[in-house]
PDB file of C-alpha atoms in Angstrom:
ATOM      1  CA  SER A   1       0.000   0.000   0.000  1.00  0.00           C
ATOM      2  CA  SER A   2       1.045   3.595  -0.430  1.00  0.00           C
ATOM      3  CA  ILE A   3       1.352   6.158   2.323  1.00  0.00           C
ATOM      4  CA  ASP A   4      -0.142   9.533   1.461  1.00  0.00           C
ATOM      5  CA  SER A   5      -0.198  12.783   3.349  1.00  0.00           C
ATOM      6  CA  LEU A   6      -3.742  13.813   4.064  1.00  0.00           C
ATOM      7  CA  ILE A   7      -5.119  16.453   1.775  1.00  0.00           C
ATOM      8  CA  PHE A   8      -6.786  19.347   3.445  1.00  0.00           C
ATOM      9  CA  SER A   9      -6.738  17.404   2.407  1.00  0.00           C
ATOM     10  CA  SER A  10       7.109  34.190   7.245  1.00  0.00           C
ATOM     11  CA  PRO A  11       7.959  34.388  10.617  1.00  0.00           C
ATOM     12  CA  THR A  12       6.278  37.399  12.216  1.00  0.00           C
ATOM     13  CA  ASP A  13       8.119  40.494  13.421  1.00  0.00           C
ATOM     14  CA  GLN A  14       6.281  40.269  16.729  1.00  0.00           C
ATOM     15  CA  THR A  15       8.079  38.904  19.767  1.00  0.00           C
ATOM     16  CA  PRO A  16       5.161  37.497  21.758  1.00  0.00           C
ATOM     17  CA  THR A  17       5.430  35.831  25.142  1.00  0.00           C
ATOM     18  CA  TYR A  18       4.190  32.252  24.940  1.00  0.00           C
ATOM     19  CA  THR A  19       1.889  30.910  27.652  1.00  0.00           C
ATOM     20  CA  PRO A  20       1.091  27.183  27.493  1.00  0.00           C
ATOM     21  CA  PRO A  21      -2.326  26.000  28.669  1.00  0.00           C
ATOM     22  CA  SER A  22      -2.767  25.493  32.392  1.00  0.00           C
ATOM     23  CA  SER A  23      -2.079  22.052  33.820  1.00  0.00           C
ATOM     24  CA  GLU A  24      -5.652  22.220  35.030  1.00  0.00           C
ATOM     25  CA  VAL A  25      -8.155  20.887  32.517  1.00  0.00           C
ATOM     26  CA  SER A  26     -11.902  21.289  32.218  1.00  0.00           C
ATOM     27  CA  THR A  27     -13.830  19.141  34.658  1.00  0.00           C
ATOM     28  CA  PRO A  28     -16.035  16.578  32.899  1.00  0.00           C
ATOM     29  CA  GLN A  29     -19.736  16.746  33.642  1.00  0.00           C
ATOM     30  CA  SER A  30     -19.449  13.477  35.544  1.00  0.00           C
ATOM     31  CA  GLY A  31     -16.564  14.869  37.599  1.00  0.00           C
ATOM     32  CA  GLU A  32     -14.275  11.989  36.651  1.00  0.00           C
ATOM     33  CA  PHE A  33     -11.924  11.157  33.799  1.00  0.00           C
ATOM     34  CA  GLY A  34     -11.657   7.752  32.195  1.00  0.00           C
ATOM     35  CA  SER A  35     -14.347   7.462  29.537  1.00  0.00           C
ATOM     36  CA  ILE A  36     -14.107   8.695  25.958  1.00  0.00           C
ATOM     37  CA  SER A  37     -16.944  11.180  26.453  1.00  0.00           C
ATOM     38  CA  GLU A  38     -15.232  12.667  29.516  1.00  0.00           C
ATOM     39  CA  VAL A  39     -11.936  13.149  27.696  1.00  0.00           C
ATOM     40  CA  VAL A  40     -13.693  14.618  24.670  1.00  0.00           C
ATOM     41  CA  TYR A  41     -15.501  17.102  26.923  1.00  0.00           C
ATOM     42  CA  SER A  42     -12.179  18.421  28.196  1.00  0.00           C
ATOM     43  CA  VAL A  43     -10.299  18.720  24.880  1.00  0.00           C
ATOM     44  CA  LYS A  44     -12.740  19.065  21.972  1.00  0.00           C
ATOM     45  CA  ASP A  45     -12.686  22.867  21.927  1.00  0.00           C
ATOM     46  CA  SER A  46      -8.906  22.909  21.448  1.00  0.00           C
ATOM     47  CA  VAL A  47      -9.228  21.365  17.963  1.00  0.00           C
ATOM     48  CA  VAL A  48     -10.110  23.715  15.119  1.00  0.00           C
ATOM     49  CA  GLU A  49     -11.008  23.592  11.450  1.00  0.00           C
ATOM     50  CA  ILE A  50      -8.626  25.233   8.990  1.00  0.00           C
ATOM     51  CA  GLN A  51      -9.732  26.582   5.610  1.00  0.00           C
ATOM     52  CA  THR A  52      -7.069  27.698   3.161  1.00  0.00           C
ATOM     53  CA  THR A  53      -7.096  29.597  -0.108  1.00  0.00           C
ATOM     54  CA  PHE A  54      -4.201  29.753  -2.561  1.00  0.00           C
ATOM     55  CA  ASN A  55      -4.295  33.024  -4.523  1.00  0.00           C
ATOM     56  CA  SER A  56      -8.069  32.701  -4.942  1.00  0.00           C
ATOM     57  CA  LYS A  57      -7.514  29.822  -7.339  1.00  0.00           C
ATOM     58  CA  SER A  58      -8.002  26.809  -5.092  1.00  0.00           C
ATOM     59  CA  SER A  59      -9.076  26.035  -1.565  1.00  0.00           C
ATOM     60  CA  SER A  60      -8.668  23.171   0.848  1.00  0.00           C
ATOM     61  CA  ALA A  61      -9.324  22.239   4.448  1.00  0.00           C
ATOM     62  CA  GLY A  62      -7.592  20.598   7.368  1.00  0.00           C
ATOM     63  CA  SER A  63      -7.349  20.661  11.148  1.00  0.00           C
ATOM     64  CA  GLY A  64      -5.285  22.308  13.863  1.00  0.00           C
ATOM     65  CA  VAL A  65      -4.858  22.370  17.639  1.00  0.00           C
ATOM     66  CA  ILE A  66      -4.695  25.440  19.892  1.00  0.00           C
ATOM     67  CA  ILE A  67      -1.562  24.980  22.003  1.00  0.00           C
ATOM     68  CA  GLY A  68      -1.288  28.197  23.990  1.00  0.00           C
ATOM     69  CA  SER A  69      -1.822  31.929  24.138  1.00  0.00           C
ATOM     70  CA  TYR A  70       0.563  34.816  23.688  1.00  0.00           C
ATOM     71  CA  LYS A  71       0.981  38.307  25.044  1.00  0.00           C
ATOM     72  CA  ILE A  72       2.503  41.357  23.416  1.00  0.00           C
ATOM     73  CA  ASP A  73       3.846  44.034  25.744  1.00  0.00           C
ATOM     74  CA  GLY A  74       2.253  42.121  28.610  1.00  0.00           C
ATOM     75  CA  ILE A  75      -1.221  42.267  27.112  1.00  0.00           C
ATOM     76  CA  ASP A  76      -3.196  39.187  26.029  1.00  0.00           C
ATOM     77  CA  ALA A  77      -3.094  39.230  22.242  1.00  0.00           C
ATOM     78  CA  GLY A  78      -4.083  35.851  20.818  1.00  0.00           C
ATOM     79  CA  TYR A  79      -3.316  32.176  20.407  1.00  0.00           C
ATOM     80  CA  TYR A  80      -0.905  29.784  18.735  1.00  0.00           C
ATOM     81  CA  ILE A  81      -2.227  26.906  16.644  1.00  0.00           C
ATOM     82  CA  VAL A  82      -0.188  23.922  15.510  1.00  0.00           C
ATOM     83  CA  THR A  83      -1.010  22.123  12.288  1.00  0.00           C
ATOM     84  CA  ASN A  84       0.777  20.254   9.516  1.00  0.00           C
ATOM     85  CA  ALA A  85       2.916  22.174   7.051  1.00  0.00           C
ATOM     86  CA  HIS A  86       1.127  20.409   4.203  1.00  0.00           C
ATOM     87  CA  VAL A  87      -2.227  21.782   5.403  1.00  0.00           C
ATOM     88  CA  ILE A  88      -1.162  25.359   4.609  1.00  0.00           C
ATOM     89  CA  GLN A  89       1.258  24.676   1.749  1.00  0.00           C
ATOM     90  CA  ASP A  90       0.612  23.300  -1.725  1.00  0.00           C
ATOM     91  CA  GLU A  91       2.661  20.631  -3.469  1.00  0.00           C
ATOM     92  CA  ASN A  92       5.087  23.305  -4.677  1.00  0.00           C
ATOM     93  CA  GLY A  93       5.733  24.626  -1.178  1.00  0.00           C
ATOM     94  CA  ASN A  94       3.679  27.783  -1.632  1.00  0.00           C
ATOM     95  CA  THR A  95       1.952  29.010   1.523  1.00  0.00           C
ATOM     96  CA  ALA A  96      -1.774  29.715   1.408  1.00  0.00           C
ATOM     97  CA  SER A  97      -2.639  33.355   0.789  1.00  0.00           C
ATOM     98  CA  ASN A  98      -5.589  33.223   3.172  1.00  0.00           C
ATOM     99  CA  ILE A  99      -6.069  30.980   6.214  1.00  0.00           C
ATOM    100  CA  ILE A 100      -9.246  30.902   8.291  1.00  0.00           C
ATOM    101  CA  ILE A 101      -9.605  29.196  11.674  1.00  0.00           C
ATOM    102  CA  LYS A 102     -13.042  27.976  12.752  1.00  0.00           C
ATOM    103  CA  THR A 103     -13.621  26.997  16.374  1.00  0.00           C
ATOM    104  CA  THR A 104     -16.229  24.600  17.728  1.00  0.00           C
ATOM    105  CA  ASP A 105     -18.642  27.424  18.526  1.00  0.00           C
ATOM    106  CA  GLY A 106     -18.714  28.394  14.853  1.00  0.00           C
ATOM    107  CA  LYS A 107     -16.621  31.553  15.169  1.00  0.00           C
ATOM    108  CA  GLU A 108     -14.098  32.249  12.438  1.00  0.00           C
ATOM    109  CA  TYR A 109     -10.730  33.958  12.827  1.00  0.00           C
ATOM    110  CA  ALA A 110      -8.335  35.090  10.107  1.00  0.00           C
ATOM    111  CA  VAL A 111      -4.763  33.928  10.734  1.00  0.00           C
ATOM    112  CA  SER A 112      -2.788  37.070  11.482  1.00  0.00           C
ATOM    113  CA  SER A 113       0.610  35.472  10.939  1.00  0.00           C
ATOM    114  CA  VAL A 114       2.281  32.209  10.038  1.00  0.00           C
ATOM    115  CA  ARG A 115       4.868  32.161  12.809  1.00  0.00           C
ATOM    116  CA  GLY A 116       6.929  29.509  11.043  1.00  0.00           C
ATOM    117  CA  ILE A 117       6.909  26.354   8.954  1.00  0.00           C
ATOM    118  CA  ASP A 118       9.056  23.236   9.149  1.00  0.00           C
ATOM    119  CA  SER A 119       8.263  21.495   5.877  1.00  0.00           C
ATOM    120  CA  TYR A 120      10.621  18.612   6.615  1.00  0.00           C
ATOM    121  CA  GLY A 121       8.992  17.903   9.980  1.00  0.00           C
ATOM    122  CA  ASP A 122       5.522  18.696   8.575  1.00  0.00           C
ATOM    123  CA  ILE A 123       4.778  21.198  11.348  1.00  0.00           C
ATOM    124  CA  ALA A 124       3.507  24.776  11.106  1.00  0.00           C
ATOM    125  CA  VAL A 125       2.563  27.281  13.798  1.00  0.00           C
ATOM    126  CA  LEU A 126      -0.153  29.851  13.143  1.00  0.00           C
ATOM    127  CA  MET A 127      -1.185  32.940  15.116  1.00  0.00           C
ATOM    128  CA  ILE A 128      -4.633  34.453  15.545  1.00  0.00           C
ATOM    129  CA  ASN A 129      -5.202  37.798  17.235  1.00  0.00           C
ATOM    130  CA  THR A 130      -8.248  37.711  19.501  1.00  0.00           C
ATOM    131  CA  LYS A 131      -9.333  38.691  22.998  1.00  0.00           C
ATOM    132  CA  ASP A 132     -11.763  35.752  23.095  1.00  0.00           C
ATOM    133  CA  SER A 133     -11.140  33.037  25.669  1.00  0.00           C
ATOM    134  CA  LEU A 134     -10.204  29.856  23.801  1.00  0.00           C
ATOM    135  CA  THR A 135      -9.316  26.376  25.023  1.00  0.00           C
ATOM    136  CA  GLY A 136      -5.785  25.096  24.530  1.00  0.00           C
ATOM    137  CA  ALA A 137      -4.474  21.521  24.555  1.00  0.00           C
ATOM    138  CA  ARG A 138      -1.621  20.381  26.803  1.00  0.00           C
ATOM    139  CA  PHE A 139       1.237  18.384  25.288  1.00  0.00           C
ATOM    140  CA  GLY A 140       1.637  14.922  26.787  1.00  0.00           C
ATOM    141  CA  ASN A 141       4.714  12.689  26.801  1.00  0.00           C
ATOM    142  CA  SER A 142       4.607  10.514  23.692  1.00  0.00           C
ATOM    143  CA  ASN A 143       7.608   8.546  24.987  1.00  0.00           C
ATOM    144  CA  ALA A 144       5.350   7.207  27.746  1.00  0.00           C
ATOM    145  CA  LEU A 145       2.854   5.686  25.308  1.00  0.00           C
ATOM    146  CA  MET A 146       2.456   1.909  25.233  1.00  0.00           C
ATOM    147  CA  LEU A 147       1.277  -0.485  22.553  1.00  0.00           C
ATOM    148  CA  GLY A 148      -2.451  -1.023  22.854  1.00  0.00           C
ATOM    149  CA  GLN A 149      -3.013   2.208  24.778  1.00  0.00           C
ATOM    150  CA  GLU A 150      -6.354   3.830  23.995  1.00  0.00           C
ATOM    151  CA  VAL A 151      -6.307   7.133  22.087  1.00  0.00           C
ATOM    152  CA  ILE A 152      -8.825   9.568  20.647  1.00  0.00           C
ATOM    153  CA  ALA A 153      -8.510  11.420  17.323  1.00  0.00           C
ATOM    154  CA  ILE A 154     -10.315  14.732  16.789  1.00  0.00           C
ATOM    155  CA  GLY A 155     -10.295  16.618  13.516  1.00  0.00           C
ATOM    156  CA  ASN A 156     -12.089  17.838  10.413  1.00  0.00           C
ATOM    157  CA  PRO A 157     -12.422  14.790   8.119  1.00  0.00           C
ATOM    158  CA  LEU A 158     -13.306  15.494   4.494  1.00  0.00           C
ATOM    159  CA  GLY A 159     -12.931  19.196   5.305  1.00  0.00           C
ATOM    160  CA  THR A 160     -16.617  19.441   6.190  1.00  0.00           C
ATOM    161  CA  LEU A 161     -17.061  17.440   9.384  1.00  0.00           C
ATOM    162  CA  GLY A 162     -15.297  19.566  11.985  1.00  0.00           C
ATOM    163  CA  GLY A 163     -15.113  18.232  15.521  1.00  0.00           C
ATOM    164  CA  SER A 164     -15.419  14.604  14.440  1.00  0.00           C
ATOM    165  CA  ILE A 165     -14.197  12.107  17.008  1.00  0.00           C
ATOM    166  CA  THR A 166     -12.846   8.606  16.474  1.00  0.00           C
ATOM    167  CA  ASN A 167     -11.050   6.301  18.858  1.00  0.00           C
ATOM    168  CA  GLY A 168      -8.633   3.414  18.716  1.00  0.00           C
ATOM    169  CA  ILE A 169      -5.341   2.249  20.130  1.00  0.00           C
ATOM    170  CA  ILE A 170      -1.645   2.809  19.585  1.00  0.00           C
ATOM    171  CA  SER A 171      -0.766   0.147  17.021  1.00  0.00           C
ATOM    172  CA  ALA A 172       2.958   0.942  16.754  1.00  0.00           C
ATOM    173  CA  LEU A 173       5.210   3.394  18.573  1.00  0.00           C
ATOM    174  CA  SER A 174       7.851   4.261  15.987  1.00  0.00           C
ATOM    175  CA  ARG A 175       6.878   3.362  12.448  1.00  0.00           C
ATOM    176  CA  GLU A 176       9.397   4.566   9.859  1.00  0.00           C
ATOM    177  CA  ILE A 177       7.368   5.964   6.991  1.00  0.00           C
ATOM    178  CA  GLU A 178       8.488   7.770   3.834  1.00  0.00           C
ATOM    179  CA  ILE A 179       6.168  10.520   2.629  1.00  0.00           C
ATOM    180  CA  ASP A 180       7.017  12.686  -0.368  1.00  0.00           C
ATOM    181  CA  GLY A 181      10.705  11.843  -0.006  1.00  0.00           C
ATOM    182  CA  ASN A 182      10.893  12.625   3.720  1.00  0.00           C
ATOM    183  CA  VAL A 183      11.291   9.872   6.311  1.00  0.00           C
ATOM    184  CA  TYR A 184       9.283  10.137   9.533  1.00  0.00           C
ATOM    185  CA  ASN A 185       9.138   8.086  12.714  1.00  0.00           C
ATOM    186  CA  LEU A 186       5.440   8.135  13.458  1.00  0.00           C
ATOM    187  CA  LEU A 187       2.902   6.757  15.864  1.00  0.00           C
ATOM    188  CA  GLN A 188       0.542   4.299  14.218  1.00  0.00           C
ATOM    189  CA  THR A 189      -3.112   4.087  15.263  1.00  0.00           C
ATOM    190  CA  ASN A 190      -6.230   2.290  14.134  1.00  0.00           C
ATOM    191  CA  ALA A 191      -8.416   5.306  14.971  1.00  0.00           C
ATOM    192  CA  ALA A 192     -10.240   6.258  11.765  1.00  0.00           C
ATOM    193  CA  ILE A 193      -8.258   8.915   9.860  1.00  0.00           C
ATOM    194  CA  ASN A 194      -9.561  10.595   6.714  1.00  0.00           C
ATOM    195  CA  ALA A 195      -8.636  13.436   4.386  1.00  0.00           C
ATOM    196  CA  GLY A 196      -8.993  16.650   6.365  1.00  0.00           C
ATOM    197  CA  ASN A 197      -7.818  15.122   9.650  1.00  0.00           C
ATOM    198  CA  SER A 198      -4.307  16.406   8.952  1.00  0.00           C
ATOM    199  CA  GLY A 199      -3.131  18.682  11.745  1.00  0.00           C
ATOM    200  CA  GLY A 200      -5.736  17.392  14.175  1.00  0.00           C
ATOM    201  CA  GLY A 201      -5.047  16.012  17.625  1.00  0.00           C
ATOM    202  CA  LEU A 202      -4.403  12.521  18.924  1.00  0.00           C
ATOM    203  CA  PHE A 203      -5.160  12.480  22.658  1.00  0.00           C
ATOM    204  CA  ASN A 204      -4.558  10.001  25.446  1.00  0.00           C
ATOM    205  CA  MET A 205      -7.146   9.187  28.091  1.00  0.00           C
ATOM    206  CA  LYS A 206      -5.754  11.926  30.333  1.00  0.00           C
ATOM    207  CA  GLY A 207      -6.749  14.513  27.752  1.00  0.00           C
ATOM    208  CA  GLU A 208      -3.139  15.173  26.773  1.00  0.00           C
ATOM    209  CA  LEU A 209      -2.056  15.827  23.196  1.00  0.00           C
ATOM    210  CA  VAL A 210       0.217  12.904  22.301  1.00  0.00           C
ATOM    211  CA  GLY A 211       0.292  13.238  18.524  1.00  0.00           C
ATOM    212  CA  ILE A 212      -0.410  15.507  15.553  1.00  0.00           C
ATOM    213  CA  ILE A 213      -2.234  13.509  12.888  1.00  0.00           C
ATOM    214  CA  ASN A 214      -0.513  13.741   9.520  1.00  0.00           C
ATOM    215  CA  ALA A 215      -1.000  10.702   7.314  1.00  0.00           C
ATOM    216  CA  LYS A 216      -2.928   7.547   6.557  1.00  0.00           C
ATOM    217  CA  SER A 217      -2.309   4.376   4.612  1.00  0.00           C
ATOM    218  CA  ALA A 218      -4.197   4.475   1.332  1.00  0.00           C
ATOM    219  CA  GLY A 219      -4.901   1.503  -0.873  1.00  0.00           C
ATOM    220  CA  LEU A 220      -7.539  -0.998  -1.910  1.00  0.00           C
ATOM    221  CA  GLY A 221      -8.693  -2.937   1.115  1.00  0.00           C
ATOM    222  CA  VAL A 222      -6.574  -0.908   3.567  1.00  0.00           C
ATOM    223  CA  GLU A 223      -8.383   0.059   6.752  1.00  0.00           C
ATOM    224  CA  GLY A 224      -7.402   1.231  10.207  1.00  0.00           C
ATOM    225  CA  ILE A 225      -3.864   2.437   9.509  1.00  0.00           C
ATOM    226  CA  GLY A 226      -3.292   6.068  10.450  1.00  0.00           C
ATOM    227  CA  PHE A 227      -0.204   7.959  11.567  1.00  0.00           C
ATOM    228  CA  ALA A 228       0.637  10.879  13.831  1.00  0.00           C
ATOM    229  CA  ILE A 229       3.757  12.885  14.649  1.00  0.00           C
ATOM    230  CA  PRO A 230       4.706  12.048  18.270  1.00  0.00           C
ATOM    231  CA  SER A 231       3.983  14.957  20.595  1.00  0.00           C
ATOM    232  CA  ASN A 232       7.569  15.096  21.882  1.00  0.00           C
ATOM    233  CA  ASP A 233       8.834  15.623  18.325  1.00  0.00           C
ATOM    234  CA  ALA A 234       6.105  18.137  17.506  1.00  0.00           C
ATOM    235  CA  LYS A 235       6.597  20.077  20.736  1.00  0.00           C
ATOM    236  CA  ALA A 236      10.333  20.515  20.124  1.00  0.00           C
ATOM    237  CA  VAL A 237       9.659  21.945  16.662  1.00  0.00           C
ATOM    238  CA  VAL A 238       6.820  24.140  17.940  1.00  0.00           C
ATOM    239  CA  GLU A 239       8.986  25.622  20.695  1.00  0.00           C
ATOM    240  CA  ASP A 240      11.722  26.435  18.184  1.00  0.00           C
ATOM    241  CA  ILE A 241       9.267  28.062  15.787  1.00  0.00           C
ATOM    242  CA  ILE A 242       7.671  30.134  18.517  1.00  0.00           C
ATOM    243  CA  GLU A 243      11.047  31.351  19.795  1.00  0.00           C
ATOM    244  CA  PHE A 244      12.998  31.710  16.556  1.00  0.00           C
ATOM    245  CA  GLY A 245      10.459  31.557  13.712  1.00  0.00           C
ATOM    246  CA  TYR A 246      11.970  28.328  12.364  1.00  0.00           C
ATOM    247  CA  ALA A 247      13.020  24.850  13.514  1.00  0.00           C
ATOM    248  CA  LYS A 248      16.676  24.774  14.568  1.00  0.00           C
ATOM    249  CA  GLY A 249      16.985  20.988  14.636  1.00  0.00           C
TER     250      GLY A 249
END
């Protein structure tokens, strides 16, 4: 079978201060964590839809995850969103001319800046300026994942079904996969992944972000083979981009 990136499937001059989400998460309605519905309650609002336009000629859609807020001159200014580089770039490496973020409450925000893109690592960090209070996801430790561990995928499959939730397990911890000439060590999951899920979140049962969904196995008769960038790898790239505007690694 072939492995295909999902189809959606300049660093800013600002020097914002990054604030990751609090270690405290939303309390489920039942008051306890452990079930899929309880985890979804705590993290669903951190996953957004992304709509892109390339010079008014073509458009596409994908997913993203809010991973923290930023301040400028000590004043709350907006939020950072992580997604895949291929969600906001075309096959020639051109960045979308217009990027719109849609949150679970239906509000839309124009991306004010692409903080940075790591095409090789398939990670991009976007910025939206808003005073609204938005939910951010907390990075978990992907090195602590175990085979068979339950996970939840949230994204925007087909580019029209934002907030869709699927669940599965970790099928492999470090699958070496070649995509468009780049080699990745990815998490493998049997959670349903479809076009448009790219950039969405893979969460553990603690509500922690343990992977950024970026690919699926495509082929006749192929089912239940999806891939995600481990959160530890994604976080390192994100921190570089936020601080420097590019990935140093």
